[in-house]
Amino acid sequence: DQQVKQNSPSLSVQEGRISILNCDYTNSMFDYFLWYKKYPAEGPTFLISISSIKDKNEDGRFTVFLNKSAKHLSLHIVPSQPGDSAVYFCAASAGAQKLVFGQGTRLTINP
Amino acid sequence: EPEVTQTPSHQVTQMGQEVILRCVPISNHLYFYWYRQILGQKVEFLVSFYNNEISEKSEIFDDQFSVERPDGSNFTLKIRSTKLEDSAMYFCASIAGKNTEAFFGQGTRLTVV
């Protein structure tokens, strides 16, 4: 039951360029979407979120886009920095219910 | 900055033993969660807790698992009789309210031998 999918297990981007991470979901009850960054042996760190009433949210170098009709969201990081190298998880929830996570995308920023 | 704290950071236990994983959520948060991540896999929901009771649990959260909020600050996950397949990183999380970001602890690595 993969309600949240990240189809790219890995992504490699050159430093300074844009990183685009994608996520698809199937449950139309989801109304809140989040991106987390995770290093090995650490807990997920919140990056940015978006409510289903919006289609874009921006915070510094990070922008999340939501396309409700396509049930798709994406995270843009620009410019990408070496410290951005980590595993990125997309997550979705309905109200205060559990977060449903995607499988993660390992982002590597090359100098 | 407020944070969720978990102890211990690493626990090794023999199969069949009981373990208790401890968490101190952010103080003004109302909803509490346990998740786990088996090595190389995605983060999976175990249980949510609100108003001193379980609000939702996954099929992973069977009779061997229990949660408690014994006082105003701690939130614990107990596994009564551990199995090898319980080996994973266990994460505690809390949120202030609906449609707010969940803050995660650093995790407890549980190794069952």
CSV table of N, CA and C in Angstrom, one decimal, chain B residues 26-79:
chain,number,residue,atom,x,y,z
B,26,ILE,N,8.3,17.6,22.7
B,26,ILE,CA,8.3,19.0,22.9
B,26,ILE,C,7.2,19.4,23.9
B,27,SER,N,7.4,20.3,24.8
B,27,SER,CA,6.5,20.4,26.0
B,27,SER,C,5.1,20.8,25.7
B,28,ASN,N,4.9,21.7,24.7
B,28,ASN,CA,3.5,22.1,24.4
B,28,ASN,C,2.9,21.4,23.3
B,29,HIS,N,3.5,20.3,22.9
B,29,HIS,CA,2.9,19.5,21.8
B,29,HIS,C,1.8,18.6,22.4
B,30,LEU,N,0.8,18.2,21.5
B,30,LEU,CA,-0.3,17.5,21.9
B,30,LEU,C,-0.4,16.1,21.3
B,31,TYR,N,0.2,15.9,20.2
B,31,TYR,CA,0.1,14.6,19.5
B,31,TYR,C,1.5,14.0,19.5
B,32,PHE,N,1.5,12.7,19.8
B,32,PHE,CA,2.8,12.0,19.9
B,32,PHE,C,2.7,10.7,19.1
B,33,TYR,N,3.9,10.4,18.5
B,33,TYR,CA,4.0,9.3,17.6
B,33,TYR,C,5.3,8.4,17.8
B,34,TRP,N,5.2,7.2,17.4
B,34,TRP,CA,6.4,6.4,17.2
B,34,TRP,C,6.4,5.9,15.8
B,35,TYR,N,7.6,5.9,15.2
B,35,TYR,CA,7.8,5.4,13.9
B,35,TYR,C,9.1,4.5,14.0
B,36,ARG,N,9.3,3.7,13.0
B,36,ARG,CA,10.5,3.0,12.9
B,36,ARG,C,11.0,2.9,11.5
B,37,GLN,N,12.3,2.7,11.4
B,37,GLN,CA,12.9,2.5,10.1
B,37,GLN,C,13.9,1.3,10.1
B,38,ILE,N,13.5,0.3,9.4
B,38,ILE,CA,14.4,-0.8,9.3
B,38,ILE,C,15.5,-0.4,8.3
B,39,LEU,N,16.7,-0.9,8.5
B,39,LEU,CA,17.8,-0.4,7.7
B,39,LEU,C,17.5,-0.5,6.2
B,40,GLY,N,17.7,0.6,5.5
B,40,GLY,CA,17.5,0.7,4.0
B,40,GLY,C,16.1,0.8,3.6
B,41,GLN,N,15.1,0.9,4.5
B,41,GLN,CA,13.7,0.9,4.1
B,41,GLN,C,13.2,2.3,4.5
B,42,LYS,N,11.9,2.5,4.2
B,42,LYS,CA,11.3,3.8,4.5
B,42,LYS,C,10.9,3.9,6.0
B,43,VAL,N,10.6,5.1,6.4
B,43,VAL,CA,10.1,5.3,7.8
B,43,VAL,C,8.6,4.9,7.9
B,44,GLU,N,8.3,4.0,8.9
B,44,GLU,CA,7.0,3.4,9.0
B,44,GLU,C,6.3,3.9,10.3
B,45,PHE,N,5.1,4.2,10.1
B,45,PHE,CA,4.3,4.6,11.3
B,45,PHE,C,4.0,3.4,12.2
B,46,LEU,N,4.1,3.6,13.5
B,46,LEU,CA,3.7,2.5,14.4
B,46,LEU,C,2.4,2.9,15.2
B,47,VAL,N,2.4,4.0,15.8
B,47,VAL,CA,1.3,4.4,16.7
B,47,VAL,C,1.2,5.9,16.9
B,48,SER,N,0.0,6.4,17.1
B,48,SER,CA,-0.2,7.8,17.5
B,48,SER,C,-0.9,7.8,18.8
B,49,PHE,N,-0.7,8.9,19.5
B,49,PHE,CA,-1.2,9.0,20.9
B,49,PHE,C,-1.7,10.4,21.1
B,50,TYR,N,-2.9,10.6,21.6
B,50,TYR,CA,-3.5,11.9,21.8
B,50,TYR,C,-4.5,11.8,23.0
B,51,ASN,N,-4.4,12.8,23.8
B,51,ASN,CA,-5.3,12.9,24.9
B,51,ASN,C,-5.3,11.6,25.8
B,52,ASN,N,-4.1,11.1,26.0
B,52,ASN,CA,-3.8,10.0,26.9
B,52,ASN,C,-4.3,8.7,26.4
B,53,GLU,N,-4.5,8.6,25.1
B,53,GLU,CA,-4.9,7.3,24.5
B,53,GLU,C,-4.4,7.1,23.1
B,54,ILE,N,-4.3,5.9,22.7
B,54,ILE,CA,-3.9,5.6,21.3
B,54,ILE,C,-5.0,6.1,20.4
B,55,SER,N,-4.6,6.8,19.4
B,55,SER,CA,-5.6,7.3,18.4
B,55,SER,C,-5.5,6.5,17.1
B,56,GLU,N,-4.4,5.9,16.8
B,56,GLU,CA,-4.3,5.1,15.6
B,56,GLU,C,-3.1,4.2,15.8
B,57,LYS,N,-3.1,3.0,15.3
B,57,LYS,CA,-2.0,2.1,15.3
B,57,LYS,C,-1.9,1.3,14.0
B,58,SER,N,-0.7,1.0,13.6
B,58,SER,CA,-0.5,0.2,12.4
B,58,SER,C,-0.6,-1.3,12.7
B,59,GLU,N,-0.6,-2.1,11.6
B,59,GLU,CA,-0.6,-3.5,11.8
B,59,GLU,C,0.7,-4.0,12.4
B,60,ILE,N,1.8,-3.2,12.3
B,60,ILE,CA,3.0,-3.6,13.0
B,60,ILE,C,2.8,-3.6,14.5
B,61,PHE,N,2.1,-2.7,15.0
B,61,PHE,CA,1.9,-2.5,16.4
B,61,PHE,C,0.9,-3.5,17.0
B,62,ASP,N,1.5,-4.7,17.2
B,62,ASP,CA,0.6,-5.8,17.7
B,62,ASP,C,0.7,-5.9,19.2
B,63,ASP,N,0.2,-7.0,19.8
B,63,ASP,CA,0.1,-7.1,21.2
B,63,ASP,C,1.4,-7.0,22.0
B,64,GLN,N,2.5,-7.2,21.3
B,64,GLN,CA,3.8,-7.1,21.9
B,64,GLN,C,4.2,-5.7,22.2
B,65,PHE,N,3.5,-4.7,21.6
B,65,PHE,CA,3.9,-3.3,21.7
B,65,PHE,C,2.9,-2.6,22.6
B,66,SER,N,3.4,-1.6,23.4
B,66,SER,CA,2.5,-0.8,24.1
B,66,SER,C,3.1,0.6,24.3
B,67,VAL,N,2.3,1.6,24.5
B,67,VAL,CA,2.8,3.0,24.7
B,67,VAL,C,2.2,3.5,26.0
B,68,GLU,N,3.0,4.4,26.6
B,68,GLU,CA,2.5,5.1,27.8
B,68,GLU,C,3.0,6.5,27.9
B,69,ARG,N,2.2,7.3,28.5
B,69,ARG,CA,2.7,8.6,28.9
B,69,ARG,C,2.5,8.7,30.4
B,70,PRO,N,3.5,8.2,31.1
B,70,PRO,CA,3.3,8.0,32.5
B,70,PRO,C,3.3,9.3,33.3
B,71,ASP,N,3.8,10.4,32.8
B,71,ASP,CA,3.7,11.7,33.5
B,71,ASP,C,3.6,12.7,32.4
B,72,GLY,N,3.7,14.0,32.8
B,72,GLY,CA,3.5,15.1,31.8
B,72,GLY,C,4.5,15.2,30.7
B,73,SER,N,5.7,14.5,30.9
B,73,SER,CA,6.7,14.8,29.9
B,73,SER,C,7.2,13.5,29.1
B,74,ASN,N,7.2,12.4,29.7
B,74,ASN,CA,7.7,11.2,29.0
B,74,ASN,C,6.7,10.5,28.2
B,75,PHE,N,7.2,9.8,27.1
B,75,PHE,CA,6.3,9.0,26.3
B,75,PHE,C,7.2,7.8,25.9
B,76,THR,N,6.7,6.6,26.3
B,76,THR,CA,7.5,5.4,26.2
B,76,THR,C,6.9,4.4,25.2
B,77,LEU,N,7.7,3.6,24.6
B,77,LEU,CA,7.3,2.5,23.8
B,77,LEU,C,7.9,1.3,24.4
B,78,LYS,N,7.1,0.3,24.7
B,78,LYS,CA,7.6,-0.9,25.3
B,78,LYS,C,7.3,-2.1,24.3
B,79,ILE,N,8.4,-2.9,24.1
B,79,ILE,CA,8.2,-4.1,23.3
B,79,ILE,C,8.4,-5.2,24.3
